[in-house]
Amino acid sequence: MRIVFSATQTKVQPWLEAFRVALPQAQVQEWQPGAAPADYAVVWRPPQQLFDEQPRLKAIMNMGAGVDALLEMRTPPQAVIVRIDDGGMAVQMAEFVCHAVIRYFRELDVYERDVAQGTWSFRKPRRREEFPVGIMGLGVLGQRVAEAVAHFEFPLRGWSRTPRQVPGMRCFAGAEQFDEFLAGTRVLVCLLPLTPETEGIMNRRTLGRLMPQSYVINVARGAHLVEEDLVALLDDGHLAGATLDVFRTEPLPEGHPFWKHPKVTITPHTSARTLRDESVAQIAGKILALERGEPIAGVVDRNRGY
Ligand code: NAP
Ligand code: GLV
């Protein structure tokens, strides 16, 4: 079995070594132009040339949960596309989102500013019933986040494409229930995949339907958000603030309004990182299962886009 590996933003050698340990029967190489035909490609944002030169791949193993960038490329049509499901990302996402929700709800940013000025001040306690948390996307990450947020006893709402039932959560589904979901949400969390249907889903109209003084947490993809609409709604006071981990252009360009906006907290696409040990174990396990002809989790539906 031959496996080619191609990933940007990571050191290649430790991945190759880990795959060679996990799959001793396989020949694992970093992809180079002209590489011999492989059975599997393990990739994160690879060059198009890889797929053009590897028409016989059985599967493309994406080293992340989101496959939006991969689905924009020309990939061999028979190759199964497989995403990482959880692989240690869900707990990271849960801690990141809980931190953002609590920081907003407990006004910790305001206390930080006060303390920096040497001020000892108290804010009136807030009622958590007035801060329903609405999660868009109830998949692997959205459900884990919901479970974590539930510990803090906020009212929970969730929205998905197809109807879901999540204990302790009021669930909404489909375009027809989207406005109702938004209207009762005070903290909006985006954990949707980026697809033609979800591109720009957070815009002036939809964010304008949230409860007054709402907070936006985008940890999915930058293109879910119309950035100038968010800024307008923050500036006119409808929205209280935002925590953004993902952006239309990454790294966030110099001079972008988010860098210095007093109501925006940014992080550099780091809310849930791909972890090497967990990912290698998961990908290797899936490759072995595919070789045995067994079904695996995380197979992407190319038509659905996730
Ligand atoms: P997932 O398991 O595929 O779940 C996707 C969820 O979104 C499902 O509940 C799905 O509905 C829902 N959905 C899809 N299209 C929809 C639509 N048009 N309307 C309403 N709901 C829709 O994905 P995941 O593993 O939770 O990951 C979600 C996304 O997080 C990834 O695609 C990736 O872009 C992003 N991500 C970001 C980071 C980061 O560091 N910032 C890290 C990892 C992942 P159904 O339940 O009906 O299918
Ligand atoms: C990261 O953004 C991922 O999709 O895994």
Short mmCIF file of C-alpha atoms and ligand atoms in Angstrom, two decimals:
data_model
loop_
_atom_site.label_atom_id
_atom_site.label_comp_id
_atom_site.label_asym_id
_atom_site.label_seq_id
_atom_site.Cartn_x
_atom_site.Cartn_y
_atom_site.Cartn_z
CA MET A 1 0.00 0.00 0.00
CA ARG A 2 1.32 3.45 -0.92
CA ILE A 3 0.43 6.63 0.92
CA VAL A 4 1.42 10.14 -0.13
CA PHE A 5 1.39 12.96 2.38
CA SER A 6 1.09 16.65 1.60
CA ALA A 7 0.32 19.33 4.14
CA THR A 8 0.96 23.02 4.47
CA GLN A 9 1.47 24.73 7.85
CA THR A 10 3.01 21.71 9.53
CA LYS A 11 6.36 19.94 9.84
CA VAL A 12 6.16 16.93 7.55
CA GLN A 13 8.77 14.60 9.04
CA PRO A 14 7.04 13.82 12.39
CA TRP A 15 3.84 12.98 10.50
CA LEU A 16 5.66 10.63 8.12
CA GLU A 17 7.35 8.90 11.04
CA ALA A 18 4.08 8.54 12.94
CA PHE A 19 2.32 7.05 9.89
CA ARG A 20 5.21 4.64 9.31
CA VAL A 21 4.85 3.40 12.88
CA ALA A 22 1.05 3.17 12.66
CA LEU A 23 1.08 1.47 9.23
CA PRO A 24 4.34 -0.53 8.98
CA GLN A 25 3.02 -2.40 5.97
CA ALA A 26 2.62 0.85 3.96
CA GLN A 27 5.12 2.92 1.99
CA VAL A 28 4.57 6.44 3.27
CA GLN A 29 6.22 9.32 1.40
CA GLU A 30 5.92 13.05 1.25
CA TRP A 31 4.29 13.81 -2.10
CA GLN A 32 6.62 15.25 -4.74
CA PRO A 33 5.80 15.93 -8.39
CA GLY A 34 6.21 12.70 -10.33
CA ALA A 35 5.60 10.47 -7.28
CA ALA A 36 4.60 6.86 -7.99
CA PRO A 37 0.85 6.15 -8.02
CA ALA A 38 -0.51 5.92 -4.47
CA ASP A 39 -3.58 4.33 -2.89
CA TYR A 40 -4.19 7.00 -0.29
CA ALA A 41 -3.40 10.70 0.06
CA VAL A 42 -3.26 12.33 3.47
CA VAL A 43 -3.60 16.05 2.89
CA TRP A 44 -4.18 19.53 4.19
CA ARG A 45 -4.46 22.14 1.43
CA PRO A 46 -2.30 20.20 -1.07
CA PRO A 47 -1.33 21.51 -4.52
CA GLN A 48 -3.75 20.71 -7.36
CA GLN A 49 -0.90 18.91 -9.12
CA LEU A 50 -1.07 16.11 -6.53
CA PHE A 51 -4.58 15.12 -7.59
CA ASP A 52 -3.85 15.69 -11.29
CA GLU A 53 -0.96 13.21 -11.02
CA GLN A 54 -2.74 10.69 -8.74
CA PRO A 55 -5.88 9.68 -10.63
CA ARG A 56 -6.13 6.24 -8.99
CA LEU A 57 -6.42 7.24 -5.32
CA LYS A 58 -8.84 5.13 -3.32
CA ALA A 59 -9.31 7.77 -0.66
CA ILE A 60 -8.27 11.29 0.28
CA MET A 61 -7.82 11.66 4.02
CA ASN A 62 -8.28 15.32 5.00
CA MET A 63 -6.27 16.34 8.05
CA GLY A 64 -9.04 18.58 9.34
CA ALA A 65 -12.78 18.56 9.92
CA GLY A 66 -13.64 21.11 7.24
CA VAL A 67 -13.40 19.99 3.63
CA ASP A 68 -14.51 23.22 1.94
CA ALA A 69 -11.06 23.94 0.45
CA LEU A 70 -10.67 20.34 -0.74
CA LEU A 71 -14.06 20.30 -2.44
CA GLU A 72 -13.06 23.34 -4.47
CA MET A 73 -10.25 21.32 -6.07
CA ARG A 74 -10.42 18.78 -8.89
CA THR A 75 -10.11 15.44 -7.13
CA PRO A 76 -10.31 11.94 -8.64
CA PRO A 77 -14.06 11.24 -8.71
CA GLN A 78 -13.80 7.65 -7.43
CA ALA A 79 -11.73 8.69 -4.40
CA VAL A 80 -13.63 8.74 -1.14
CA ILE A 81 -13.05 11.99 0.78
CA VAL A 82 -12.74 11.46 4.52
CA ARG A 83 -12.61 14.19 7.18
CA ILE A 84 -11.27 14.01 10.73
CA ASP A 85 -14.17 13.45 13.04
CA ASP A 86 -13.33 14.78 16.47
CA GLY A 87 -9.78 13.39 16.80
CA GLY A 88 -9.33 15.57 19.90
CA MET A 89 -10.81 18.67 18.25
CA ALA A 90 -14.20 18.53 19.94
CA VAL A 91 -12.91 19.06 23.47
CA GLN A 92 -10.74 21.96 22.27
CA MET A 93 -13.74 23.53 20.59
CA ALA A 94 -15.82 23.03 23.72
CA GLU A 95 -13.29 24.79 25.91
CA PHE A 96 -12.81 27.63 23.42
CA VAL A 97 -16.54 28.31 23.02
CA CYS A 98 -17.29 27.99 26.76
CA HIS A 99 -14.49 30.46 27.44
CA ALA A 100 -15.92 32.95 24.94
CA VAL A 101 -19.49 32.57 26.23
CA ILE A 102 -18.43 33.01 29.85
CA ARG A 103 -16.09 35.89 29.10
CA TYR A 104 -19.00 37.74 27.50
CA PHE A 105 -21.65 36.71 30.04
CA ARG A 106 -19.49 37.50 33.10
CA GLU A 107 -18.19 40.70 31.44
CA LEU A 108 -14.63 39.60 32.11
CA ASP A 109 -13.35 41.88 29.35
CA VAL A 110 -14.86 44.87 31.17
CA TYR A 111 -13.23 43.78 34.45
CA GLU A 112 -9.92 43.40 32.63
CA ARG A 113 -10.16 46.97 31.37
CA ASP A 114 -11.16 48.28 34.80
CA VAL A 115 -8.32 46.47 36.53
CA ALA A 116 -5.84 47.75 33.95
CA GLN A 117 -6.90 51.26 35.01
CA GLY A 118 -6.60 50.45 38.71
CA THR A 119 -10.39 50.48 39.23
CA TRP A 120 -12.06 48.14 41.77
CA SER A 121 -15.62 47.91 40.42
CA PHE A 122 -18.61 45.57 40.44
CA ARG A 123 -21.09 44.85 37.65
CA LYS A 124 -24.65 43.82 38.38
CA PRO A 125 -24.99 40.00 38.16
CA ARG A 126 -26.71 38.92 34.95
CA ARG A 127 -29.49 36.37 34.68
CA ARG A 128 -28.36 33.41 32.56
CA GLU A 129 -31.98 32.78 31.47
CA GLU A 130 -31.64 35.99 29.46
CA PHE A 131 -28.65 34.61 27.53
CA PRO A 132 -29.84 31.70 25.40
CA VAL A 133 -26.93 30.17 23.50
CA GLY A 134 -27.80 29.15 19.94
CA ILE A 135 -25.50 26.75 18.13
CA MET A 136 -25.62 26.60 14.33
CA GLY A 137 -24.43 23.14 13.31
CA LEU A 138 -25.16 20.13 15.50
CA GLY A 139 -22.53 17.80 14.15
CA VAL A 140 -19.47 16.31 15.79
CA LEU A 141 -18.26 19.65 17.15
CA GLY A 142 -21.59 21.41 17.69
CA GLN A 143 -22.95 18.60 19.85
CA ARG A 144 -19.79 18.44 21.98
CA VAL A 145 -19.92 22.21 22.45
CA ALA A 146 -23.60 21.99 23.42
CA GLU A 147 -22.81 19.34 26.02
CA ALA A 148 -20.12 21.56 27.55
CA VAL A 149 -22.18 24.79 27.50
CA ALA A 150 -25.07 22.91 29.15
CA HIS A 151 -22.99 22.59 32.34
CA PHE A 152 -23.34 26.35 32.83
CA GLU A 153 -27.14 26.16 32.64
CA PHE A 154 -27.70 28.61 29.81
CA PRO A 155 -30.84 27.95 27.79
CA LEU A 156 -29.65 26.03 24.73
CA ARG A 157 -30.89 26.18 21.17
CA GLY A 158 -29.54 24.43 18.12
CA TRP A 159 -30.02 24.57 14.38
CA SER A 160 -29.17 21.92 11.81
CA ARG A 161 -30.07 21.03 8.23
CA THR A 162 -32.07 17.95 9.16
CA PRO A 163 -34.11 17.63 12.37
CA ARG A 164 -32.06 16.54 15.41
CA GLN A 165 -32.88 15.79 19.00
CA VAL A 166 -30.34 16.83 21.60
CA PRO A 167 -31.21 16.40 25.28
CA GLY A 168 -31.67 19.75 27.04
CA MET A 169 -31.69 21.72 23.79
CA ARG A 170 -34.50 23.31 21.81
CA CYS A 171 -33.74 22.14 18.26
CA PHE A 172 -34.61 23.85 14.99
CA ALA A 173 -33.97 22.63 11.47
CA GLY A 174 -33.90 23.89 7.94
CA ALA A 175 -34.37 27.29 6.33
CA GLU A 176 -38.00 27.48 7.47
CA GLN A 177 -37.06 27.44 11.18
CA PHE A 178 -33.93 29.57 10.93
CA ASP A 179 -35.52 32.93 11.78
CA GLU A 180 -37.29 31.46 14.81
CA PHE A 181 -33.97 29.99 15.98
CA LEU A 182 -32.25 33.36 15.60
CA ALA A 183 -35.01 35.39 17.25
CA GLY A 184 -34.57 33.59 20.59
CA THR A 185 -30.75 33.51 20.54
CA ARG A 186 -28.51 35.90 22.50
CA VAL A 187 -25.16 34.16 21.97
CA LEU A 188 -24.76 32.79 18.47
CA VAL A 189 -22.13 30.10 17.86
CA CYS A 190 -21.30 29.11 14.28
CA LEU A 191 -20.16 25.51 13.83
CA LEU A 192 -21.46 24.92 10.33
CA PRO A 193 -19.46 23.51 7.46
CA LEU A 194 -18.81 26.02 4.69
CA THR A 195 -21.04 25.10 1.74
CA PRO A 196 -22.83 27.12 -0.95
CA GLU A 197 -25.86 27.21 1.41
CA THR A 198 -23.98 28.47 4.44
CA GLU A 199 -21.63 30.98 2.78
CA GLY A 200 -22.47 34.46 4.14
CA ILE A 201 -25.13 33.03 6.46
CA MET A 202 -24.26 35.56 9.16
CA ASN A 203 -25.18 38.86 7.54
CA ARG A 204 -27.02 42.08 8.32
CA ARG A 205 -30.44 40.46 7.95
CA THR A 206 -29.78 37.31 9.96
CA LEU A 207 -27.63 38.90 12.68
CA GLY A 208 -30.22 41.68 12.86
CA ARG A 209 -32.80 39.09 13.93
CA LEU A 210 -30.84 38.06 17.03
CA MET A 211 -31.97 39.40 20.41
CA PRO A 212 -30.70 42.92 21.13
CA GLN A 213 -27.18 43.01 22.61
CA SER A 214 -26.31 39.61 21.20
CA TYR A 215 -22.85 38.14 20.92
CA VAL A 216 -21.39 36.27 17.93
CA ILE A 217 -18.83 33.47 18.15
CA ASN A 218 -17.53 32.25 14.79
CA VAL A 219 -15.31 29.19 15.03
CA ALA A 220 -16.24 27.58 11.71
CA ARG A 221 -15.08 29.43 8.58
CA GLY A 222 -14.53 33.11 7.84
CA ALA A 223 -16.78 33.03 4.78
CA HIS A 224 -19.81 32.26 6.96
CA LEU A 225 -19.71 35.89 8.06
CA VAL A 226 -20.25 39.08 6.06
CA GLU A 227 -17.60 40.96 7.96
CA GLU A 228 -18.73 44.51 7.14
CA ASP A 229 -22.28 43.65 8.27
CA LEU A 230 -20.97 42.51 11.64
CA VAL A 231 -19.00 45.73 12.06
CA ALA A 232 -22.10 47.81 11.17
CA LEU A 233 -24.25 45.96 13.74
CA LEU A 234 -21.58 46.28 16.42
CA ASP A 235 -21.21 49.98 15.71
CA ASP A 236 -24.96 50.68 15.77
CA GLY A 237 -25.23 48.84 19.12
CA HIS A 238 -27.46 45.93 18.05
CA LEU A 239 -24.65 43.48 18.75
CA ALA A 240 -22.64 43.57 21.97
CA GLY A 241 -19.51 41.90 20.64
CA ALA A 242 -17.91 39.01 18.84
CA THR A 243 -15.21 36.40 19.25
CA LEU A 244 -13.84 35.42 15.87
CA ASP A 245 -11.36 32.63 15.23
CA VAL A 246 -11.73 32.46 11.45
CA PHE A 247 -11.67 35.11 8.71
CA ARG A 248 -12.36 35.56 5.02
CA THR A 249 -8.65 36.19 4.52
CA GLU A 250 -6.18 34.42 6.80
CA PRO A 251 -3.88 35.63 8.21
CA LEU A 252 -6.13 38.62 8.92
CA PRO A 253 -4.75 41.42 6.72
CA GLU A 254 -2.93 44.35 8.29
CA GLY A 255 -5.29 47.26 8.87
CA HIS A 256 -8.43 45.06 8.92
CA PRO A 257 -11.02 46.67 11.25
CA PHE A 258 -11.18 43.52 13.43
CA TRP A 259 -7.61 43.99 14.66
CA LYS A 260 -8.50 47.03 16.73
CA HIS A 261 -12.29 46.90 17.10
CA PRO A 262 -13.05 47.33 20.82
CA LYS A 263 -15.95 44.85 20.68
CA VAL A 264 -14.12 42.14 18.73
CA THR A 265 -11.81 39.48 20.15
CA ILE A 266 -9.78 37.64 17.55
CA THR A 267 -7.69 34.47 17.59
CA PRO A 268 -5.64 33.08 14.67
CA HIS A 269 -7.76 30.06 13.58
CA THR A 270 -6.72 28.08 16.58
CA SER A 271 -9.94 27.10 18.38
CA ALA A 272 -9.55 23.40 17.55
CA ARG A 273 -6.21 22.24 16.20
CA THR A 274 -5.47 19.01 14.40
CA LEU A 275 -3.57 16.85 16.89
CA ARG A 276 -0.93 14.61 15.36
CA ASP A 277 -1.16 11.49 17.52
CA GLU A 278 -4.97 11.38 17.53
CA SER A 279 -5.21 12.16 13.82
CA VAL A 280 -2.62 9.60 12.75
CA ALA A 281 -4.37 6.94 14.84
CA GLN A 282 -7.74 7.83 13.35
CA ILE A 283 -6.56 8.06 9.74
CA ALA A 284 -4.51 4.85 9.99
CA GLY A 285 -7.50 3.04 11.50
CA LYS A 286 -9.74 4.24 8.71
CA ILE A 287 -7.27 3.23 6.00
CA LEU A 288 -7.07 -0.28 7.47
CA ALA A 289 -10.88 -0.45 7.67
CA LEU A 290 -11.17 0.66 4.03
CA GLU A 291 -8.64 -2.00 3.02
CA ARG A 292 -10.82 -4.59 4.75
CA GLY A 293 -13.88 -3.22 2.97
CA GLU A 294 -15.49 -2.01 6.20
CA PRO A 295 -17.54 1.17 6.56
CA ILE A 296 -15.89 4.17 8.24
CA ALA A 297 -17.10 7.38 9.88
CA GLY A 298 -16.45 10.82 8.42
CA VAL A 299 -16.99 10.07 4.72
CA VAL A 300 -17.84 13.33 2.99
CA ASP A 301 -20.92 13.57 0.80
CA ARG A 302 -19.60 15.52 -2.17
CA ASN A 303 -23.08 16.71 -3.20
CA ARG A 304 -24.01 17.92 0.28
CA GLY A 305 -20.60 19.58 0.67
CA TYR A 306 -19.72 18.18 4.11
P1 NAP B 1 -20.23 18.05 10.95
O1 NAP B 1 -20.09 16.94 11.93
O2 NAP B 1 -20.24 17.75 9.52
O3 NAP B 1 -21.56 18.85 11.34
C1 NAP B 1 -22.08 19.84 10.53
C2 NAP B 1 -23.41 20.31 11.12
O4 NAP B 1 -23.85 21.46 10.35
C3 NAP B 1 -24.53 19.26 11.02
O5 NAP B 1 -25.36 19.34 12.17
C4 NAP B 1 -25.30 19.72 9.78
O6 NAP B 1 -26.68 19.38 9.77
C5 NAP B 1 -25.19 21.22 9.91
N1 NAP B 1 -25.43 21.86 8.60
C6 NAP B 1 -24.78 21.68 7.43
N2 NAP B 1 -25.33 22.41 6.46
C7 NAP B 1 -26.37 23.08 7.02
C8 NAP B 1 -27.35 23.97 6.53
N3 NAP B 1 -27.38 24.35 5.24
N4 NAP B 1 -28.27 24.44 7.38
C9 NAP B 1 -28.27 24.06 8.69
N5 NAP B 1 -27.37 23.20 9.23
C10 NAP B 1 -26.43 22.72 8.40
O7 NAP B 1 -19.06 19.11 11.17
P2 NAP B 1 -18.14 19.34 12.46
O8 NAP B 1 -17.10 18.30 12.58
O9 NAP B 1 -19.02 19.60 13.62
O10 NAP B 1 -17.36 20.68 12.02
C11 NAP B 1 -18.05 21.87 11.66
C12 NAP B 1 -17.10 22.85 11.00
O11 NAP B 1 -16.22 23.43 11.98
C13 NAP B 1 -16.13 22.25 9.98
O12 NAP B 1 -16.76 22.07 8.72
C14 NAP B 1 -15.01 23.27 9.93
O13 NAP B 1 -15.24 24.21 8.91
C15 NAP B 1 -15.10 23.97 11.29
N6 NAP B 1 -13.89 23.75 12.09
C16 NAP B 1 -13.19 24.82 12.52
C17 NAP B 1 -12.06 24.63 13.29
C18 NAP B 1 -11.27 25.81 13.82
O14 NAP B 1 -10.17 25.62 14.34
N7 NAP B 1 -11.77 27.01 13.73
C19 NAP B 1 -11.65 23.34 13.65
C20 NAP B 1 -12.40 22.26 13.20
C21 NAP B 1 -13.53 22.47 12.42
P3 NAP B 1 -27.16 17.85 9.79
O15 NAP B 1 -26.96 17.43 11.24
O16 NAP B 1 -28.59 17.92 9.44
O17 NAP B 1 -26.28 17.11 8.82
C1 GLV B 2 -9.89 23.35 10.90
O1 GLV B 2 -10.25 24.45 10.64
C2 GLV B 2 -10.53 22.16 10.48
O2 GLV B 2 -11.42 22.23 9.63
O3 GLV B 2 -10.16 21.09 10.99
#
